Amino acid sequence: MVGRNPSPPRRQRACAPCARVRAKCHFREGNLEKHICDRCETMKKDCFPQNTRSLRRPRRINHGNGVMVEEDKTLDILQGVLVIIAWAHMCHIDNSQVTNLAYLALGYAHNLGVTQDMLSAQTTSAGTSDKAQMTNLLAAIRALLGLYCVLSIMSTRQSRRNPLDVPYVESYLKIVSQAQATPSDPSIEYIVRFVQMGERLSRSFGEPHERTLLSPYAVLLEGTGSRFRNDLSRLAESVPNGNVETYSQTFELYRLYLLVRLFEPAIIVACHPDEGVPQFVYLLTCLRNCLQAMQSFFDLLLDSPVDLLLRRSILTYDQILYVMLQAAKLLLVEIPDWDTRSVRQTLDLTNVLDQMVSRYEEAERLRRAAVEQFVFSALEEESTNEMTSTSKLVKEIRWLKYWLESRFQGSSGEVEEDTYQGALKPSWSLGLLEEMPWKIGNI
């Protein structure tokens, strides 16, 4: 393995999002769990803060190179890549780079052998103590489950199937859940199971190249949707309450997000009455259920601490944007027996978007304050005019609000939609039904 600096520069250690710090300590004391920081150092992880982006750009090319040139395959490198992918949206790494890294990680995992039956390999290995074997097995299982979840999110963005099939996932989840070797182990099972529910929903809608406007909606008519809702409710009820480590609020948001995804085909059908799809009474029921899930999602989200917005990894980052987009589509539905005016009063989306802009702006202020507190040795101050990931998202949400208001007023949305003041047209890729006409310009 390439030699590592035994003590990464203070400037780099101070910003490592993957390093856990002891309570009430300063980064200058070096109280980091060094092995985690080393994983990023091995990968040339750009742990610099956003005020030194000009210094970080030349290092990005090393993200993939660090994996390909290493002669010795180690789990540390795979874990480092997964850390980068999980927080790429906070580090100015675009979606195409994340996709490259995700599939690079998949190949690396294959080469490491962690995608094989690790339980069989565990029983045949020799020369290692039982405790050491279990420690190594748990680390490999966590990495594999993390890769599975990451690839699931990436596949959803691209409206494709997850390329990683984990036939031993039930056994792995049982091992991690029983071991509870780290504080986060109790939550791993529920994270993976919610991701599995998303995978199940993707499969039920059929292959992307075979989908028609009606086929995903037919899933709701066949009763598959009811079974999915029941199973999702049982999963949510099994999450322990009152324990910080279970992230119960995050899982409830995940449940509501999956409900919105479940009813997305109904929104698509309602937005395109000219396609000849029969407007069943059940369609109105689906739309009302979707509206209720959206309301609950926004109520819970707006009631949560602002700083949680900065701690949403790739697994949950897209959910807010997705629900906002689907809500905008739902409020523009005009079909018989659907009271559009009443629906817009029930879900005041423009007010919700205003609140989200304010919350993300506050989150950005908190982030800048954290940078000032910890990166005390930076050679240059962070520019307040620099476009950060969060400030870009604020402009995109503001654009969605302006666009929605113009549609409420009867505008086609085609005039000067790219030039809303202080706003930026979103380029989000979020929908499971990507091949369907869900994008803003086609609503």
PDB file of C-alpha atoms in Angstrom, residues 162-369:
ATOM      1  CA  ASN A 162     -29.393  -2.232  -8.812  1.00  0.00           C
ATOM      2  CA  PRO A 163     -26.379  -4.075 -10.295  1.00  0.00           C
ATOM      3  CA  LEU A 164     -25.482  -5.614  -6.919  1.00  0.00           C
ATOM      4  CA  ASP A 165     -27.472  -8.628  -5.791  1.00  0.00           C
ATOM      5  CA  VAL A 166     -26.826  -9.642  -2.173  1.00  0.00           C
ATOM      6  CA  PRO A 167     -28.337 -13.127  -1.671  1.00  0.00           C
ATOM      7  CA  TYR A 168     -26.958 -13.395   1.860  1.00  0.00           C
ATOM      8  CA  VAL A 169     -28.318 -10.065   3.091  1.00  0.00           C
ATOM      9  CA  GLU A 170     -30.656 -11.606   5.681  1.00  0.00           C
ATOM     10  CA  SER A 171     -27.814 -13.527   7.303  1.00  0.00           C
ATOM     11  CA  TYR A 172     -25.586 -10.464   7.229  1.00  0.00           C
ATOM     12  CA  LEU A 173     -28.226  -8.245   8.820  1.00  0.00           C
ATOM     13  CA  LYS A 174     -28.753 -10.781  11.588  1.00  0.00           C
ATOM     14  CA  ILE A 175     -25.018 -10.895  12.332  1.00  0.00           C
ATOM     15  CA  VAL A 176     -24.643  -7.106  12.475  1.00  0.00           C
ATOM     16  CA  SER A 177     -27.816  -6.655  14.518  1.00  0.00           C
ATOM     17  CA  GLN A 178     -26.752  -9.226  17.106  1.00  0.00           C
ATOM     18  CA  ALA A 179     -23.159  -8.037  17.333  1.00  0.00           C
ATOM     19  CA  GLN A 180     -23.897  -4.350  18.010  1.00  0.00           C
ATOM     20  CA  ALA A 181     -20.160  -3.735  17.944  1.00  0.00           C
ATOM     21  CA  THR A 182     -20.659  -0.029  17.179  1.00  0.00           C
ATOM     22  CA  PRO A 183     -23.379   2.464  18.231  1.00  0.00           C
ATOM     23  CA  SER A 184     -24.726   2.578  14.673  1.00  0.00           C
ATOM     24  CA  ASP A 185     -25.139  -1.192  14.262  1.00  0.00           C
ATOM     25  CA  PRO A 186     -28.753  -1.287  15.570  1.00  0.00           C
ATOM     26  CA  SER A 187     -29.818   1.121  12.819  1.00  0.00           C
ATOM     27  CA  ILE A 188     -28.058  -0.669   9.946  1.00  0.00           C
ATOM     28  CA  GLU A 189     -30.771  -3.310   9.671  1.00  0.00           C
ATOM     29  CA  TYR A 190     -33.527  -0.711   9.290  1.00  0.00           C
ATOM     30  CA  ILE A 191     -31.552   1.380   6.806  1.00  0.00           C
ATOM     31  CA  VAL A 192     -31.042  -1.633   4.570  1.00  0.00           C
ATOM     32  CA  ARG A 193     -34.653  -2.789   4.909  1.00  0.00           C
ATOM     33  CA  PHE A 194     -36.029   0.595   3.865  1.00  0.00           C
ATOM     34  CA  VAL A 195     -33.664   0.564   0.894  1.00  0.00           C
ATOM     35  CA  GLN A 196     -34.941  -2.929   0.084  1.00  0.00           C
ATOM     36  CA  MET A 197     -38.500  -1.590   0.064  1.00  0.00           C
ATOM     37  CA  GLY A 198     -37.415   0.965  -2.511  1.00  0.00           C
ATOM     38  CA  GLU A 199     -35.851  -1.834  -4.566  1.00  0.00           C
ATOM     39  CA  ARG A 200     -39.082  -3.795  -4.345  1.00  0.00           C
ATOM     40  CA  LEU A 201     -41.045  -0.807  -5.602  1.00  0.00           C
ATOM     41  CA  SER A 202     -38.667  -0.405  -8.541  1.00  0.00           C
ATOM     42  CA  ARG A 203     -39.111  -4.051  -9.534  1.00  0.00           C
ATOM     43  CA  SER A 204     -42.898  -3.857  -9.293  1.00  0.00           C
ATOM     44  CA  PHE A 205     -42.995  -1.025 -11.841  1.00  0.00           C
ATOM     45  CA  GLY A 206     -41.287  -3.278 -14.386  1.00  0.00           C
ATOM     46  CA  GLU A 207     -38.246  -2.901 -16.586  1.00  0.00           C
ATOM     47  CA  PRO A 208     -37.587   0.720 -17.605  1.00  0.00           C
ATOM     48  CA  HIS A 209     -37.523  -0.061 -21.345  1.00  0.00           C
ATOM     49  CA  GLU A 210     -40.892  -1.853 -21.117  1.00  0.00           C
ATOM     50  CA  ARG A 211     -42.823   0.790 -19.188  1.00  0.00           C
ATOM     51  CA  THR A 212     -45.781   2.571 -20.694  1.00  0.00           C
ATOM     52  CA  LEU A 213     -47.801   5.387 -19.183  1.00  0.00           C
ATOM     53  CA  LEU A 214     -50.329   2.920 -17.779  1.00  0.00           C
ATOM     54  CA  SER A 215     -48.159  -0.017 -16.672  1.00  0.00           C
ATOM     55  CA  PRO A 216     -46.816   1.470 -13.397  1.00  0.00           C
ATOM     56  CA  TYR A 217     -50.307   2.718 -12.531  1.00  0.00           C
ATOM     57  CA  ALA A 218     -51.658  -0.789 -13.116  1.00  0.00           C
ATOM     58  CA  VAL A 219     -49.514  -1.911 -10.183  1.00  0.00           C
ATOM     59  CA  LEU A 220     -51.750   0.174  -7.912  1.00  0.00           C
ATOM     60  CA  LEU A 221     -54.909  -1.269  -9.434  1.00  0.00           C
ATOM     61  CA  GLU A 222     -53.747  -4.868  -9.042  1.00  0.00           C
ATOM     62  CA  GLY A 223     -53.447  -4.642  -5.270  1.00  0.00           C
ATOM     63  CA  THR A 224     -49.660  -4.666  -5.241  1.00  0.00           C
ATOM     64  CA  GLY A 225     -49.755  -1.136  -3.890  1.00  0.00           C
ATOM     65  CA  SER A 226     -51.897  -2.162  -0.905  1.00  0.00           C
ATOM     66  CA  ARG A 227     -49.547  -5.000  -0.013  1.00  0.00           C
ATOM     67  CA  PHE A 228     -46.573  -2.665  -0.307  1.00  0.00           C
ATOM     68  CA  ARG A 229     -48.212  -0.126   2.015  1.00  0.00           C
ATOM     69  CA  ASN A 230     -49.015  -2.794   4.593  1.00  0.00           C
ATOM     70  CA  ASP A 231     -45.484  -4.182   4.573  1.00  0.00           C
ATOM     71  CA  LEU A 232     -44.041  -0.674   4.753  1.00  0.00           C
ATOM     72  CA  SER A 233     -46.237   0.135   7.755  1.00  0.00           C
ATOM     73  CA  ARG A 234     -45.133  -3.033   9.544  1.00  0.00           C
ATOM     74  CA  LEU A 235     -41.493  -2.176   8.911  1.00  0.00           C
ATOM     75  CA  ALA A 236     -41.966   1.360  10.251  1.00  0.00           C
ATOM     76  CA  GLU A 237     -43.746   0.048  13.350  1.00  0.00           C
ATOM     77  CA  SER A 238     -40.846  -2.299  14.082  1.00  0.00           C
ATOM     78  CA  VAL A 239     -38.382   0.604  14.393  1.00  0.00           C
ATOM     79  CA  PRO A 240     -37.734   1.130  18.135  1.00  0.00           C
ATOM     80  CA  ASN A 241     -38.835   4.505  19.474  1.00  0.00           C
ATOM     81  CA  GLY A 242     -37.053   6.731  21.950  1.00  0.00           C
ATOM     82  CA  ASN A 243     -33.548   5.644  20.967  1.00  0.00           C
ATOM     83  CA  VAL A 244     -31.353   8.188  19.213  1.00  0.00           C
ATOM     84  CA  GLU A 245     -29.408   5.438  17.502  1.00  0.00           C
ATOM     85  CA  THR A 246     -32.485   4.208  15.632  1.00  0.00           C
ATOM     86  CA  TYR A 247     -32.987   7.547  13.874  1.00  0.00           C
ATOM     87  CA  SER A 248     -36.745   7.036  14.117  1.00  0.00           C
ATOM     88  CA  GLN A 249     -37.531  10.436  12.582  1.00  0.00           C
ATOM     89  CA  THR A 250     -35.350   9.683   9.574  1.00  0.00           C
ATOM     90  CA  PHE A 251     -37.097   6.362   9.079  1.00  0.00           C
ATOM     91  CA  GLU A 252     -40.538   7.973   9.268  1.00  0.00           C
ATOM     92  CA  LEU A 253     -39.481  10.455   6.585  1.00  0.00           C
ATOM     93  CA  TYR A 254     -38.218   7.499   4.562  1.00  0.00           C
ATOM     94  CA  ARG A 255     -41.600   5.772   4.902  1.00  0.00           C
ATOM     95  CA  LEU A 256     -43.495   8.852   3.743  1.00  0.00           C
ATOM     96  CA  TYR A 257     -41.082   9.346   0.855  1.00  0.00           C
ATOM     97  CA  LEU A 258     -41.661   5.765  -0.306  1.00  0.00           C
ATOM     98  CA  LEU A 259     -45.421   6.332  -0.164  1.00  0.00           C
ATOM     99  CA  VAL A 260     -45.050   9.323  -2.475  1.00  0.00           C
ATOM    100  CA  ARG A 261     -42.977   7.184  -4.829  1.00  0.00           C
ATOM    101  CA  LEU A 262     -45.651   4.499  -4.702  1.00  0.00           C
ATOM    102  CA  PHE A 263     -48.308   6.962  -5.873  1.00  0.00           C
ATOM    103  CA  GLU A 264     -46.144   8.710  -8.478  1.00  0.00           C
ATOM    104  CA  PRO A 265     -47.764   6.704 -11.328  1.00  0.00           C
ATOM    105  CA  ALA A 266     -51.163   8.131 -10.316  1.00  0.00           C
ATOM    106  CA  ILE A 267     -49.768  11.668 -10.568  1.00  0.00           C
ATOM    107  CA  ILE A 268     -48.349  10.912 -14.023  1.00  0.00           C
ATOM    108  CA  VAL A 269     -51.680   9.556 -15.243  1.00  0.00           C
ATOM    109  CA  ALA A 270     -53.564  12.549 -13.805  1.00  0.00           C
ATOM    110  CA  CYS A 271     -51.143  14.985 -15.460  1.00  0.00           C
ATOM    111  CA  HIS A 272     -51.780  13.429 -18.882  1.00  0.00           C
ATOM    112  CA  PRO A 273     -55.539  12.921 -19.312  1.00  0.00           C
ATOM    113  CA  ASP A 274     -55.068  13.190 -23.085  1.00  0.00           C
ATOM    114  CA  GLU A 275     -53.313   9.800 -23.162  1.00  0.00           C
ATOM    115  CA  GLY A 276     -56.635   7.979 -22.901  1.00  0.00           C
ATOM    116  CA  VAL A 277     -56.072   6.336 -19.524  1.00  0.00           C
ATOM    117  CA  PRO A 278     -59.489   5.777 -17.846  1.00  0.00           C
ATOM    118  CA  GLN A 279     -59.989   8.108 -14.878  1.00  0.00           C
ATOM    119  CA  PHE A 280     -61.076   5.537 -12.300  1.00  0.00           C
ATOM    120  CA  VAL A 281     -62.457   6.627  -8.933  1.00  0.00           C
ATOM    121  CA  TYR A 282     -59.446   4.851  -7.449  1.00  0.00           C
ATOM    122  CA  LEU A 283     -57.224   7.456  -9.110  1.00  0.00           C
ATOM    123  CA  LEU A 284     -58.688  10.150  -6.853  1.00  0.00           C
ATOM    124  CA  THR A 285     -58.077   7.937  -3.820  1.00  0.00           C
ATOM    125  CA  CYS A 286     -54.429   7.499  -4.822  1.00  0.00           C
ATOM    126  CA  LEU A 287     -54.003  11.245  -5.298  1.00  0.00           C
ATOM    127  CA  ARG A 288     -55.529  11.979  -1.881  1.00  0.00           C
ATOM    128  CA  ASN A 289     -53.292   9.404  -0.212  1.00  0.00           C
ATOM    129  CA  CYS A 290     -50.291  10.927  -1.935  1.00  0.00           C
ATOM    130  CA  LEU A 291     -51.308  14.410  -0.800  1.00  0.00           C
ATOM    131  CA  GLN A 292     -51.613  13.178   2.781  1.00  0.00           C
ATOM    132  CA  ALA A 293     -48.144  11.582   2.649  1.00  0.00           C
ATOM    133  CA  MET A 294     -46.670  14.817   1.287  1.00  0.00           C
ATOM    134  CA  GLN A 295     -48.290  16.883   4.032  1.00  0.00           C
ATOM    135  CA  SER A 296     -46.974  14.580   6.735  1.00  0.00           C
ATOM    136  CA  PHE A 297     -43.519  14.571   5.151  1.00  0.00           C
ATOM    137  CA  PHE A 298     -43.263  18.366   5.099  1.00  0.00           C
ATOM    138  CA  ASP A 299     -44.742  18.728   8.601  1.00  0.00           C
ATOM    139  CA  LEU A 300     -42.177  16.347  10.056  1.00  0.00           C
ATOM    140  CA  LEU A 301     -39.320  17.827   8.057  1.00  0.00           C
ATOM    141  CA  LEU A 302     -40.093  21.422   9.032  1.00  0.00           C
ATOM    142  CA  ASP A 303     -40.371  20.370  12.670  1.00  0.00           C
ATOM    143  CA  SER A 304     -36.879  18.852  12.725  1.00  0.00           C
ATOM    144  CA  PRO A 305     -33.681  20.715  13.712  1.00  0.00           C
ATOM    145  CA  VAL A 306     -32.157  22.771  10.904  1.00  0.00           C
ATOM    146  CA  ASP A 307     -28.709  21.254  11.300  1.00  0.00           C
ATOM    147  CA  LEU A 308     -30.062  17.849  10.296  1.00  0.00           C
ATOM    148  CA  LEU A 309     -30.107  19.139   6.715  1.00  0.00           C
ATOM    149  CA  LEU A 310     -26.310  19.083   6.809  1.00  0.00           C
ATOM    150  CA  ARG A 311     -26.275  15.487   8.022  1.00  0.00           C
ATOM    151  CA  ARG A 312     -28.365  13.903   5.290  1.00  0.00           C
ATOM    152  CA  SER A 313     -26.192  11.478   3.347  1.00  0.00           C
ATOM    153  CA  ILE A 314     -26.793  10.281  -0.196  1.00  0.00           C
ATOM    154  CA  LEU A 315     -29.379   7.817   1.170  1.00  0.00           C
ATOM    155  CA  THR A 316     -31.812  10.562   2.195  1.00  0.00           C
ATOM    156  CA  TYR A 317     -30.590  13.725   0.434  1.00  0.00           C
ATOM    157  CA  ASP A 318     -32.744  13.223  -2.675  1.00  0.00           C
ATOM    158  CA  GLN A 319     -35.941  12.610  -0.734  1.00  0.00           C
ATOM    159  CA  ILE A 320     -36.682  16.272   0.025  1.00  0.00           C
ATOM    160  CA  LEU A 321     -36.135  17.362  -3.569  1.00  0.00           C
ATOM    161  CA  TYR A 322     -38.182  14.481  -4.916  1.00  0.00           C
ATOM    162  CA  VAL A 323     -41.208  15.145  -2.702  1.00  0.00           C
ATOM    163  CA  MET A 324     -41.092  18.861  -3.549  1.00  0.00           C
ATOM    164  CA  LEU A 325     -41.150  18.099  -7.273  1.00  0.00           C
ATOM    165  CA  GLN A 326     -43.973  15.584  -6.982  1.00  0.00           C
ATOM    166  CA  ALA A 327     -45.961  18.036  -4.848  1.00  0.00           C
ATOM    167  CA  ALA A 328     -45.575  20.690  -7.546  1.00  0.00           C
ATOM    168  CA  LYS A 329     -46.918  18.233 -10.114  1.00  0.00           C
ATOM    169  CA  LEU A 330     -49.834  17.215  -7.895  1.00  0.00           C
ATOM    170  CA  LEU A 331     -50.943  20.816  -7.334  1.00  0.00           C
ATOM    171  CA  LEU A 332     -51.146  21.321 -11.100  1.00  0.00           C
ATOM    172  CA  VAL A 333     -53.471  18.353 -11.667  1.00  0.00           C
ATOM    173  CA  GLU A 334     -56.837  19.323 -13.159  1.00  0.00           C
ATOM    174  CA  ILE A 335     -59.195  16.397 -13.661  1.00  0.00           C
ATOM    175  CA  PRO A 336     -62.917  15.890 -12.979  1.00  0.00           C
ATOM    176  CA  ASP A 337     -63.890  15.629  -9.287  1.00  0.00           C
ATOM    177  CA  TRP A 338     -60.459  16.861  -8.189  1.00  0.00           C
ATOM    178  CA  ASP A 339     -60.800  20.183  -6.351  1.00  0.00           C
ATOM    179  CA  THR A 340     -57.554  21.857  -7.376  1.00  0.00           C
ATOM    180  CA  ARG A 341     -58.208  25.028  -5.371  1.00  0.00           C
ATOM    181  CA  SER A 342     -58.938  23.108  -2.183  1.00  0.00           C
ATOM    182  CA  VAL A 343     -55.842  20.949  -2.661  1.00  0.00           C
ATOM    183  CA  ARG A 344     -53.633  24.034  -3.036  1.00  0.00           C
ATOM    184  CA  GLN A 345     -55.082  25.430   0.172  1.00  0.00           C
ATOM    185  CA  THR A 346     -54.537  22.148   1.983  1.00  0.00           C
ATOM    186  CA  LEU A 347     -50.907  21.965   0.902  1.00  0.00           C
ATOM    187  CA  ASP A 348     -49.531  25.491   0.686  1.00  0.00           C
ATOM    188  CA  LEU A 349     -46.463  24.449  -1.255  1.00  0.00           C
ATOM    189  CA  THR A 350     -45.208  27.962  -1.980  1.00  0.00           C
ATOM    190  CA  ASN A 351     -45.089  28.594   1.771  1.00  0.00           C
ATOM    191  CA  VAL A 352     -43.340  25.258   2.304  1.00  0.00           C
ATOM    192  CA  LEU A 353     -40.739  26.157  -0.320  1.00  0.00           C
ATOM    193  CA  ASP A 354     -40.201  29.534   1.355  1.00  0.00           C
ATOM    194  CA  GLN A 355     -39.595  27.779   4.659  1.00  0.00           C
ATOM    195  CA  MET A 356     -37.212  25.312   3.025  1.00  0.00           C
ATOM    196  CA  VAL A 357     -35.234  28.178   1.496  1.00  0.00           C
ATOM    197  CA  SER A 358     -34.965  29.788   4.934  1.00  0.00           C
ATOM    198  CA  ARG A 359     -33.913  26.514   6.541  1.00  0.00           C
ATOM    199  CA  TYR A 360     -31.233  25.797   3.965  1.00  0.00           C
ATOM    200  CA  GLU A 361     -29.947  29.359   4.288  1.00  0.00           C
ATOM    201  CA  GLU A 362     -29.722  28.874   8.049  1.00  0.00           C
ATOM    202  CA  ALA A 363     -28.015  25.520   7.507  1.00  0.00           C
ATOM    203  CA  GLU A 364     -25.482  27.250   5.272  1.00  0.00           C
ATOM    204  CA  ARG A 365     -24.799  29.807   8.000  1.00  0.00           C
ATOM    205  CA  LEU A 366     -24.258  26.985  10.471  1.00  0.00           C
ATOM    206  CA  ARG A 367     -21.881  25.301   8.062  1.00  0.00           C
ATOM    207  CA  ARG A 368     -19.861  28.479   7.572  1.00  0.00           C
ATOM    208  CA  ALA A 369     -19.724  29.020  11.329  1.00  0.00           C
TER     209      ALA A 369
END
